[in-house]
Amino acid sequence: MRTPSYSASPPPFPATRLRRLRRTAWSRALVAESRLAPTDLVQPFFVLDGHGRREPVASLPGVERLSIDLLIPQVERCARLGIPMVALFPCTPAERKTLDGREAWNPENLVCRAIRTLVREVPEVGIMGDVALDPYTTTGQDGIVENGVILNDETIEALVRQALCLAEAGCQVVAPSDMMDGRVGAIRKALDAAGFGQTIILAYAAKYASAFYGPFREAVGSAAALGKADKKTYQMDPANALEALREVALDIAEGADMVMVKPGLPYLDVIARVKEAFQMPTLAYHVSGEYAMVKAAAERGWLDGPACMMECLLAFKRAGADAIVSYAALEVAEALARQR
Ligand code: PBG
């Protein structure tokens, strides 16, 4: 979206007819301003402990929690379709959750085992690991809680341990999704000091306190822990866009390699402004609730599911996103492969 450096006025109707270029499929393809390719997509997976286990997620039709052995063929599918990266979210057994979330930096935890396996089995696909304590805390909060307050600086120390643990397991992209102030800088410093100078930081820079995360929390099992509590003291207020630019500016200054806006579709204005303002690699997270809405309507025959999903993901590209994390990544990549 650049302002033209010249101005030219096309002649008025009837000499100008914008429908001329829309008349045929080939001319529409020729002048399309945005395109969606499998290389724009990131597929998230929910990882289960054990062997040979798969469980559907009720609120995310088409999404299953998978044990590591069953995850391998799915990540191989991503590789074949050209999806460059996957995101892993562990379903931590309840008995491993604590108030401080210490399982997050256990090198033998579920996500670290999954990372080691995938790096060995499907090395051509990048792995993005979430840095936040919510899969591991009994409170379901992303940070350490004391007297009802989510402690910022104490949480950063935990996040640094978690990020180092992920990097040691072979995770190439660590993605702090916790929204503590100052965590990107602390993680960069610790990674560099530990010899992980090549580990990429993808900052969930503008992450909103959104009700659209509902199905995700169900999928990883943090919903019950969280109960009626919310994350409004650290995730952003949906009313704010200028604050998102401040968040992104800080994360870039602290060393983020890529930034993310989350959720996606309700925040396309934020994506467009972030891309325009910073010209950084900018990702968008098409979150669980957004995916669930399309699937639910399609199940009722109210929407054409595949067409709507494709349109949603293309909208992210039009808004300026470089890549999109979406539960629909695999199915959309398959549809794109069929189109060619
Ligand atoms: C955890 C995390 C969340 C999501 C990604 N990482 C949930 C939350 O912040 O409560 C949401 C993803 C989705 O809804 O698809 N920090």
mmCIF file of C-alpha atoms and ligand atoms in Angstrom:
data_model
loop_
_atom_site.group_PDB
_atom_site.id
_atom_site.type_symbol
_atom_site.label_atom_id
_atom_site.label_comp_id
_atom_site.label_asym_id
_atom_site.label_seq_id
_atom_site.Cartn_x
_atom_site.Cartn_y
_atom_site.Cartn_z
ATOM 1 C CA MET A 1 0.000 0.000 0.000
ATOM 2 C CA ARG A 2 2.201 2.829 -1.237
ATOM 3 C CA THR A 3 0.983 6.266 -2.193
ATOM 4 C CA PRO A 4 1.566 6.711 -5.934
ATOM 5 C CA SER A 5 4.386 9.131 -6.693
ATOM 6 C CA TYR A 6 2.469 10.543 -9.643
ATOM 7 C CA SER A 7 -1.150 11.177 -10.296
ATOM 8 C CA ALA A 8 -2.976 10.071 -13.387
ATOM 9 C CA SER A 9 -6.680 10.334 -13.869
ATOM 10 C CA PRO A 10 -8.218 7.593 -15.944
ATOM 11 C CA PRO A 11 -10.884 8.785 -18.340
ATOM 12 C CA PRO A 12 -14.409 8.606 -16.973
ATOM 13 C CA PHE A 13 -16.991 5.956 -17.790
ATOM 14 C CA PRO A 14 -17.656 4.611 -20.363
ATOM 15 C CA ALA A 15 -13.977 4.684 -21.457
ATOM 16 C CA THR A 16 -13.065 3.297 -18.057
ATOM 17 C CA ARG A 17 -14.854 0.103 -17.143
ATOM 18 C CA LEU A 18 -13.367 -1.683 -14.119
ATOM 19 C CA ARG A 19 -15.396 -4.777 -14.975
ATOM 20 C CA ARG A 20 -13.271 -5.263 -18.128
ATOM 21 C CA LEU A 21 -10.460 -6.928 -16.142
ATOM 22 C CA ARG A 22 -12.893 -8.921 -14.023
ATOM 23 C CA ARG A 23 -14.583 -10.573 -17.000
ATOM 24 C CA THR A 24 -12.470 -13.745 -17.234
ATOM 25 C CA ALA A 25 -10.651 -15.989 -14.806
ATOM 26 C CA TRP A 26 -7.332 -15.462 -16.592
ATOM 27 C CA SER A 27 -7.525 -11.653 -16.472
ATOM 28 C CA ARG A 28 -8.548 -11.736 -12.816
ATOM 29 C CA ALA A 29 -5.553 -13.967 -12.094
ATOM 30 C CA LEU A 30 -3.262 -11.670 -14.056
ATOM 31 C CA VAL A 31 -4.081 -8.550 -12.011
ATOM 32 C CA ALA A 32 -4.663 -10.094 -8.560
ATOM 33 C CA GLU A 33 -2.991 -7.820 -5.989
ATOM 34 C CA SER A 34 -2.559 -10.491 -3.319
ATOM 35 C CA ARG A 35 -1.972 -14.188 -3.533
ATOM 36 C CA LEU A 36 -2.143 -16.968 -1.042
ATOM 37 C CA ALA A 37 0.422 -19.759 -1.236
ATOM 38 C CA PRO A 38 1.192 -22.725 1.030
ATOM 39 C CA THR A 39 4.459 -20.960 1.900
ATOM 40 C CA ASP A 40 2.362 -18.265 3.637
ATOM 41 C CA LEU A 41 0.940 -20.727 6.135
ATOM 42 C CA VAL A 42 1.830 -22.070 9.564
ATOM 43 C CA GLN A 43 -0.042 -25.115 10.879
ATOM 44 C CA PRO A 44 -0.549 -25.411 14.654
ATOM 45 C CA PHE A 45 -0.725 -28.826 16.337
ATOM 46 C CA PHE A 46 -1.859 -29.923 19.792
ATOM 47 C CA VAL A 47 0.451 -32.571 21.200
ATOM 48 C CA LEU A 48 -0.631 -35.416 23.471
ATOM 49 C CA ASP A 49 1.449 -37.582 25.760
ATOM 50 C CA GLY A 50 1.612 -41.299 25.043
ATOM 51 C CA HIS A 51 1.644 -43.387 21.878
ATOM 52 C CA GLY A 52 -0.917 -43.976 19.139
ATOM 53 C CA ARG A 53 -3.303 -41.455 20.647
ATOM 54 C CA ARG A 54 -5.588 -39.105 18.745
ATOM 55 C CA GLU A 55 -8.469 -37.102 20.196
ATOM 56 C CA PRO A 56 -10.792 -34.809 18.300
ATOM 57 C CA VAL A 57 -11.248 -31.273 19.671
ATOM 58 C CA ALA A 58 -15.012 -30.771 19.866
ATOM 59 C CA SER A 59 -14.937 -27.025 19.233
ATOM 60 C CA LEU A 60 -12.399 -27.298 16.384
ATOM 61 C CA PRO A 61 -13.883 -29.679 13.795
ATOM 62 C CA GLY A 62 -11.105 -31.275 11.755
ATOM 63 C CA VAL A 63 -8.460 -30.652 14.428
ATOM 64 C CA GLU A 64 -7.118 -33.500 16.553
ATOM 65 C CA ARG A 65 -4.778 -33.693 19.481
ATOM 66 C CA LEU A 66 -2.046 -36.132 18.468
ATOM 67 C CA SER A 67 0.649 -38.089 20.232
ATOM 68 C CA ILE A 68 4.159 -37.518 18.893
ATOM 69 C CA ASP A 69 4.234 -40.664 16.729
ATOM 70 C CA LEU A 70 1.003 -39.627 14.965
ATOM 71 C CA LEU A 71 2.231 -36.060 14.634
ATOM 72 C CA ILE A 72 5.137 -37.075 12.405
ATOM 73 C CA PRO A 73 3.029 -38.007 9.324
ATOM 74 C CA GLN A 74 1.025 -34.782 9.687
ATOM 75 C CA VAL A 75 4.188 -32.681 9.695
ATOM 76 C CA GLU A 76 5.417 -34.693 6.707
ATOM 77 C CA ARG A 77 2.148 -33.715 4.995
ATOM 78 C CA CYS A 78 3.000 -30.058 5.697
ATOM 79 C CA ALA A 79 6.435 -30.591 4.156
ATOM 80 C CA ARG A 80 4.981 -32.152 0.990
ATOM 81 C CA LEU A 81 2.515 -29.275 0.584
ATOM 82 C CA GLY A 82 5.152 -26.584 1.117
ATOM 83 C CA ILE A 83 3.992 -25.338 4.524
ATOM 84 C CA PRO A 84 7.269 -23.986 5.942
ATOM 85 C CA MET A 85 6.581 -24.077 9.681
ATOM 86 C CA VAL A 86 4.422 -25.715 12.325
ATOM 87 C CA ALA A 87 3.513 -24.460 15.805
ATOM 88 C CA LEU A 88 3.351 -26.897 18.697
ATOM 89 C CA PHE A 89 1.100 -26.632 21.736
ATOM 90 C CA PRO A 90 1.352 -29.298 24.437
ATOM 91 C CA CYS A 91 -1.645 -30.749 26.273
ATOM 92 C CA THR A 92 0.080 -31.035 29.613
ATOM 93 C CA PRO A 93 -1.198 -33.752 31.954
ATOM 94 C CA ALA A 94 -2.904 -32.098 34.956
ATOM 95 C CA GLU A 95 -0.503 -33.720 37.440
ATOM 96 C CA ARG A 96 2.401 -31.850 35.804
ATOM 97 C CA LYS A 97 0.859 -28.412 36.380
ATOM 98 C CA THR A 98 2.044 -26.224 39.253
ATOM 99 C CA LEU A 99 1.588 -22.647 40.448
ATOM 100 C CA ASP A 100 4.931 -21.617 38.905
ATOM 101 C CA GLY A 101 4.652 -23.728 35.749
ATOM 102 C CA ARG A 102 8.099 -25.315 36.233
ATOM 103 C CA GLU A 103 7.281 -28.102 33.761
ATOM 104 C CA ALA A 104 7.850 -25.399 31.099
ATOM 105 C CA TRP A 105 11.616 -25.731 31.504
ATOM 106 C CA ASN A 106 11.793 -29.482 32.015
ATOM 107 C CA PRO A 107 13.894 -30.687 29.053
ATOM 108 C CA GLU A 108 11.878 -33.923 29.052
ATOM 109 C CA ASN A 109 8.516 -32.186 28.826
ATOM 110 C CA LEU A 110 6.093 -33.108 26.069
ATOM 111 C CA VAL A 111 6.824 -30.236 23.725
ATOM 112 C CA CYS A 112 10.609 -30.700 23.968
ATOM 113 C CA ARG A 113 10.245 -34.396 23.156
ATOM 114 C CA ALA A 114 8.029 -33.517 20.186
ATOM 115 C CA ILE A 115 10.560 -30.939 18.961
ATOM 116 C CA ARG A 116 13.494 -33.369 19.175
ATOM 117 C CA THR A 117 11.523 -35.995 17.265
ATOM 118 C CA LEU A 118 10.358 -33.631 14.534
ATOM 119 C CA VAL A 119 13.777 -32.031 14.051
ATOM 120 C CA ARG A 120 15.130 -35.534 13.462
ATOM 121 C CA GLU A 121 12.241 -36.890 11.356
ATOM 122 C CA VAL A 122 11.132 -33.854 9.334
ATOM 123 C CA PRO A 123 14.106 -31.454 9.414
ATOM 124 C CA GLU A 124 12.881 -29.386 6.462
ATOM 125 C CA VAL A 125 9.945 -27.956 8.431
ATOM 126 C CA GLY A 126 10.573 -25.176 10.962
ATOM 127 C CA ILE A 127 9.159 -25.449 14.458
ATOM 128 C CA MET A 128 7.684 -22.596 16.414
ATOM 129 C CA GLY A 129 7.412 -23.081 20.159
ATOM 130 C CA ASP A 130 5.139 -20.965 22.338
ATOM 131 C CA VAL A 131 6.798 -19.172 25.228
ATOM 132 C CA ALA A 132 4.166 -18.669 27.933
ATOM 133 C CA LEU A 133 3.354 -20.577 31.091
ATOM 134 C CA ASP A 134 -0.356 -21.278 30.567
ATOM 135 C CA PRO A 135 -0.015 -24.945 29.521
ATOM 136 C CA TYR A 136 1.873 -25.544 32.763
ATOM 137 C CA THR A 137 0.232 -23.416 35.464
ATOM 138 C CA THR A 138 -2.580 -24.559 37.742
ATOM 139 C CA THR A 139 -4.062 -21.068 37.306
ATOM 140 C CA GLY A 140 -4.172 -21.304 33.500
ATOM 141 C CA GLN A 141 -2.454 -17.909 33.447
ATOM 142 C CA ASP A 142 0.550 -17.190 31.199
ATOM 143 C CA GLY A 143 2.573 -15.943 34.155
ATOM 144 C CA ILE A 144 3.328 -16.494 37.814
ATOM 145 C CA VAL A 145 0.483 -15.347 40.047
ATOM 146 C CA GLU A 146 0.791 -13.923 43.540
ATOM 147 C CA ASN A 147 -2.259 -12.636 45.405
ATOM 148 C CA GLY A 148 -4.190 -12.523 42.174
ATOM 149 C CA VAL A 149 -1.535 -10.438 40.399
ATOM 150 C CA ILE A 150 0.407 -11.751 37.408
ATOM 151 C CA LEU A 151 3.993 -10.883 38.301
ATOM 152 C CA ASN A 152 5.899 -9.405 35.372
ATOM 153 C CA ASP A 153 9.599 -9.630 36.203
ATOM 154 C CA GLU A 154 9.422 -12.981 38.000
ATOM 155 C CA THR A 155 7.534 -14.367 35.007
ATOM 156 C CA ILE A 156 10.265 -13.114 32.654
ATOM 157 C CA GLU A 157 12.825 -15.262 34.487
ATOM 158 C CA ALA A 158 10.602 -18.296 33.973
ATOM 159 C CA LEU A 159 10.040 -17.431 30.312
ATOM 160 C CA VAL A 160 13.782 -17.126 29.740
ATOM 161 C CA ARG A 161 14.261 -20.636 31.147
ATOM 162 C CA GLN A 162 11.436 -21.913 28.972
ATOM 163 C CA ALA A 163 12.844 -20.266 25.827
ATOM 164 C CA LEU A 164 16.316 -21.716 26.489
ATOM 165 C CA CYS A 165 14.784 -25.127 27.051
ATOM 166 C CA LEU A 166 12.919 -24.939 23.717
ATOM 167 C CA ALA A 167 16.056 -23.760 21.887
ATOM 168 C CA GLU A 168 18.098 -26.574 23.412
ATOM 169 C CA ALA A 169 15.514 -29.082 22.180
ATOM 170 C CA GLY A 170 16.061 -27.749 18.648
ATOM 171 C CA CYS A 171 13.201 -25.288 18.307
ATOM 172 C CA GLN A 172 14.282 -22.715 15.696
ATOM 173 C CA VAL A 173 11.569 -20.135 16.408
ATOM 174 C CA VAL A 174 10.648 -19.178 19.948
ATOM 175 C CA ALA A 175 7.411 -17.258 20.157
ATOM 176 C CA PRO A 176 6.687 -15.381 23.383
ATOM 177 C CA SER A 177 2.892 -15.190 23.587
ATOM 178 C CA ASP A 178 2.672 -14.082 27.201
ATOM 179 C CA MET A 179 2.604 -10.265 26.820
ATOM 180 C CA MET A 180 4.881 -9.552 29.794
ATOM 181 C CA ASP A 181 6.760 -6.260 29.430
ATOM 182 C CA GLY A 182 10.423 -6.687 28.536
ATOM 183 C CA ARG A 183 10.453 -10.404 27.812
ATOM 184 C CA VAL A 184 11.738 -10.203 24.238
ATOM 185 C CA GLY A 185 14.928 -8.387 25.267
ATOM 186 C CA ALA A 186 15.548 -10.771 28.153
ATOM 187 C CA ILE A 187 15.038 -13.822 25.940
ATOM 188 C CA ARG A 188 17.324 -12.445 23.181
ATOM 189 C CA LYS A 189 20.073 -11.742 25.687
ATOM 190 C CA ALA A 190 19.823 -15.182 27.268
ATOM 191 C CA LEU A 191 19.707 -16.990 23.922
ATOM 192 C CA ASP A 192 22.791 -15.138 22.687
ATOM 193 C CA ALA A 193 24.681 -15.791 25.918
ATOM 194 C CA ALA A 194 23.884 -19.495 25.670
ATOM 195 C CA GLY A 195 25.107 -19.821 22.089
ATOM 196 C CA PHE A 196 21.679 -19.677 20.438
ATOM 197 C CA GLY A 197 22.435 -16.627 18.339
ATOM 198 C CA GLN A 198 20.572 -18.142 15.391
ATOM 199 C CA THR A 199 17.344 -18.846 17.251
ATOM 200 C CA ILE A 200 14.590 -16.685 15.812
ATOM 201 C CA ILE A 201 12.227 -14.695 18.036
ATOM 202 C CA LEU A 202 8.687 -14.328 16.771
ATOM 203 C CA ALA A 203 7.033 -11.916 19.196
ATOM 204 C CA TYR A 204 3.317 -12.100 19.727
ATOM 205 C CA ALA A 205 3.731 -8.339 19.866
ATOM 206 C CA ALA A 206 0.117 -7.222 19.719
ATOM 207 C CA LYS A 207 -1.899 -9.917 21.407
ATOM 208 C CA TYR A 208 -5.359 -8.975 22.543
ATOM 209 C CA ALA A 209 -7.374 -10.241 25.517
ATOM 210 C CA SER A 210 -9.774 -11.991 23.195
ATOM 211 C CA ALA A 211 -12.785 -14.214 23.675
ATOM 212 C CA PHE A 212 -11.874 -15.898 20.380
ATOM 213 C CA TYR A 213 -9.268 -18.070 22.160
ATOM 214 C CA GLY A 214 -12.021 -20.223 23.713
ATOM 215 C CA PRO A 215 -11.595 -23.394 21.624
ATOM 216 C CA PHE A 216 -7.788 -23.261 22.012
ATOM 217 C CA ARG A 217 -8.072 -23.200 25.791
ATOM 218 C CA GLU A 218 -10.416 -26.178 25.556
ATOM 219 C CA ALA A 219 -7.933 -27.987 23.302
ATOM 220 C CA VAL A 220 -4.905 -27.558 25.576
ATOM 221 C CA GLY A 221 -6.919 -27.950 28.758
ATOM 222 C CA SER A 222 -6.218 -24.519 30.257
ATOM 223 C CA ALA A 223 -9.893 -23.460 30.146
ATOM 224 C CA ALA A 224 -10.836 -25.343 33.319
ATOM 225 C CA ALA A 225 -7.806 -23.975 35.178
ATOM 226 C CA LEU A 226 -8.562 -20.424 34.096
ATOM 227 C CA GLY A 227 -12.229 -20.690 35.066
ATOM 228 C CA LYS A 228 -13.879 -17.297 35.089
ATOM 229 C CA ALA A 229 -10.582 -15.428 35.272
ATOM 230 C CA ASP A 230 -9.304 -13.439 32.297
ATOM 231 C CA LYS A 231 -5.988 -12.127 30.945
ATOM 232 C CA LYS A 232 -6.893 -8.461 30.682
ATOM 233 C CA THR A 233 -4.061 -7.210 32.898
ATOM 234 C CA TYR A 234 -1.464 -8.312 30.360
ATOM 235 C CA GLN A 235 -3.109 -9.010 26.999
ATOM 236 C CA MET A 236 -4.267 -5.895 25.145
ATOM 237 C CA ASP A 237 -7.599 -4.131 25.237
ATOM 238 C CA PRO A 238 -9.485 -4.782 21.964
ATOM 239 C CA ALA A 239 -10.277 -1.054 21.869
ATOM 240 C CA ASN A 240 -6.672 -0.091 21.184
ATOM 241 C CA ALA A 241 -4.680 0.203 17.970
ATOM 242 C CA LEU A 242 -2.117 2.921 18.746
ATOM 243 C CA GLU A 243 -1.052 0.887 21.765
ATOM 244 C CA ALA A 244 -0.434 -2.034 19.410
ATOM 245 C CA LEU A 245 2.084 0.108 17.540
ATOM 246 C CA ARG A 246 3.843 0.885 20.840
ATOM 247 C CA GLU A 247 3.943 -2.816 21.705
ATOM 248 C CA VAL A 248 5.381 -3.706 18.304
ATOM 249 C CA ALA A 249 7.947 -0.889 18.451
ATOM 250 C CA LEU A 250 9.198 -2.120 21.830
ATOM 251 C CA ASP A 251 9.464 -5.744 20.710
ATOM 252 C CA ILE A 252 11.411 -4.729 17.605
ATOM 253 C CA ALA A 253 13.720 -2.564 19.718
ATOM 254 C CA GLU A 254 14.265 -5.538 22.040
ATOM 255 C CA GLY A 255 15.282 -7.776 19.150
ATOM 256 C CA ALA A 256 12.207 -9.498 17.720
ATOM 257 C CA ASP A 257 12.912 -10.927 14.247
ATOM 258 C CA MET A 258 9.242 -11.178 13.351
ATOM 259 C CA VAL A 259 6.130 -9.735 14.922
ATOM 260 C CA MET A 260 2.630 -11.097 15.184
ATOM 261 C CA VAL A 261 -0.854 -9.683 15.584
ATOM 262 C CA LYS A 262 -3.448 -11.896 17.257
ATOM 263 C CA PRO A 263 -6.349 -12.600 16.769
ATOM 264 C CA GLY A 264 -6.549 -12.043 13.033
ATOM 265 C CA LEU A 265 -9.699 -11.077 11.203
ATOM 266 C CA PRO A 266 -11.171 -8.762 13.859
ATOM 267 C CA TYR A 267 -7.784 -6.984 13.870
ATOM 268 C CA LEU A 268 -6.991 -6.604 10.159
ATOM 269 C CA ASP A 269 -6.697 -2.844 10.710
ATOM 270 C CA VAL A 270 -3.925 -3.506 13.226
ATOM 271 C CA ILE A 271 -2.110 -5.869 10.844
ATOM 272 C CA ALA A 272 -2.244 -3.254 8.074
ATOM 273 C CA ARG A 273 -0.980 -0.486 10.349
ATOM 274 C CA VAL A 274 1.815 -2.602 11.804
ATOM 275 C CA LYS A 275 3.042 -3.668 8.359
ATOM 276 C CA GLU A 276 2.827 -0.112 7.055
ATOM 277 C CA ALA A 277 4.561 1.434 10.069
ATOM 278 C CA PHE A 278 7.430 -1.027 10.578
ATOM 279 C CA GLN A 279 7.864 -2.996 7.330
ATOM 280 C CA MET A 280 8.894 -5.984 9.439
ATOM 281 C CA PRO A 281 8.092 -9.642 8.762
ATOM 282 C CA THR A 282 4.540 -9.604 10.107
ATOM 283 C CA LEU A 283 2.501 -12.670 10.959
ATOM 284 C CA ALA A 284 -1.142 -12.955 11.837
ATOM 285 C CA TYR A 285 -2.799 -15.582 13.984
ATOM 286 C CA HIS A 286 -6.144 -16.755 12.630
ATOM 287 C CA VAL A 287 -7.143 -18.030 16.051
ATOM 288 C CA SER A 288 -9.207 -20.978 17.166
ATOM 289 C CA GLY A 289 -12.498 -19.092 17.521
ATOM 290 C CA GLU A 290 -12.196 -17.638 14.032
ATOM 291 C CA TYR A 291 -11.662 -21.111 12.579
ATOM 292 C CA ALA A 292 -14.506 -22.535 14.679
ATOM 293 C CA MET A 293 -16.967 -19.902 13.438
ATOM 294 C CA VAL A 294 -16.463 -20.868 9.805
ATOM 295 C CA LYS A 295 -16.579 -24.600 10.570
ATOM 296 C CA ALA A 296 -19.730 -24.313 12.675
ATOM 297 C CA ALA A 297 -21.585 -22.307 10.054
ATOM 298 C CA ALA A 298 -20.440 -24.708 7.329
ATOM 299 C CA GLU A 299 -21.638 -27.714 9.351
ATOM 300 C CA ARG A 300 -25.097 -26.152 9.422
ATOM 301 C CA GLY A 301 -24.971 -25.556 5.697
ATOM 302 C CA TRP A 302 -25.026 -21.797 6.298
ATOM 303 C CA LEU A 303 -21.695 -21.072 4.622
ATOM 304 C CA ASP A 304 -19.508 -22.639 1.967
ATOM 305 C CA GLY A 305 -16.745 -23.638 4.405
ATOM 306 C CA PRO A 306 -13.782 -24.132 2.033
ATOM 307 C CA ALA A 307 -14.551 -20.944 0.085
ATOM 308 C CA CYS A 308 -14.923 -18.876 3.267
ATOM 309 C CA MET A 309 -11.728 -20.291 4.753
ATOM 310 C CA MET A 310 -9.797 -19.422 1.592
ATOM 311 C CA GLU A 311 -11.282 -15.913 1.559
ATOM 312 C CA CYS A 312 -10.357 -15.383 5.229
ATOM 313 C CA LEU A 313 -6.734 -16.364 4.680
ATOM 314 C CA LEU A 314 -6.440 -14.275 1.522
ATOM 315 C CA ALA A 315 -7.774 -11.277 3.476
ATOM 316 C CA PHE A 316 -4.727 -11.511 5.746
ATOM 317 C CA LYS A 317 -2.441 -11.239 2.724
ATOM 318 C CA ARG A 318 -4.358 -8.242 1.422
ATOM 319 C CA ALA A 319 -4.023 -6.568 4.842
ATOM 320 C CA GLY A 320 -0.246 -6.985 4.628
ATOM 321 C CA ALA A 321 0.515 -10.152 6.588
ATOM 322 C CA ASP A 322 3.542 -12.121 5.364
ATOM 323 C CA ALA A 323 2.318 -15.366 6.871
ATOM 324 C CA ILE A 324 -0.691 -16.702 8.711
ATOM 325 C CA VAL A 325 -0.928 -19.189 11.550
ATOM 326 C CA SER A 326 -4.166 -21.092 10.962
ATOM 327 C CA TYR A 327 -5.761 -24.395 11.935
ATOM 328 C CA ALA A 328 -6.934 -24.480 8.311
ATOM 329 C CA ALA A 329 -3.377 -24.325 6.904
ATOM 330 C CA LEU A 330 -3.281 -27.963 5.756
ATOM 331 C CA GLU A 331 -6.731 -28.021 4.204
ATOM 332 C CA VAL A 332 -6.189 -24.690 2.467
ATOM 333 C CA ALA A 333 -2.747 -25.762 1.195
ATOM 334 C CA GLU A 334 -4.395 -28.885 -0.214
ATOM 335 C CA ALA A 335 -7.081 -26.800 -1.907
ATOM 336 C CA LEU A 336 -4.397 -24.525 -3.377
ATOM 337 C CA ALA A 337 -2.519 -27.558 -4.703
ATOM 338 C CA ARG A 338 -5.723 -28.768 -6.411
ATOM 339 C CA GLN A 339 -6.210 -25.352 -8.030
ATOM 340 C CA ARG A 340 -2.937 -25.481 -9.914
HETATM 341 C C1 PBG B 1 -1.121 -19.112 25.161
HETATM 342 C C2 PBG B 1 -1.715 -19.028 23.826
HETATM 343 C C3 PBG B 1 -3.074 -18.824 23.528
HETATM 344 C C4 PBG B 1 -3.203 -18.942 22.150
HETATM 345 C C5 PBG B 1 -1.923 -19.182 21.630
HETATM 346 N N1 PBG B 1 -1.008 -19.212 22.698
HETATM 347 C C6 PBG B 1 -4.252 -18.655 24.412
HETATM 348 C C7 PBG B 1 -4.303 -17.566 25.387
HETATM 349 O O1 PBG B 1 -3.562 -16.590 25.321
HETATM 350 O O2 PBG B 1 -5.142 -17.698 26.286
HETATM 351 C C8 PBG B 1 -4.509 -18.835 21.423
HETATM 352 C C9 PBG B 1 -4.564 -19.470 20.092
HETATM 353 C C10 PBG B 1 -5.909 -19.691 19.547
HETATM 354 O O3 PBG B 1 -6.970 -19.302 20.092
HETATM 355 O O4 PBG B 1 -5.940 -20.313 18.488
HETATM 356 N N2 PBG B 1 -0.367 -18.074 25.598
#
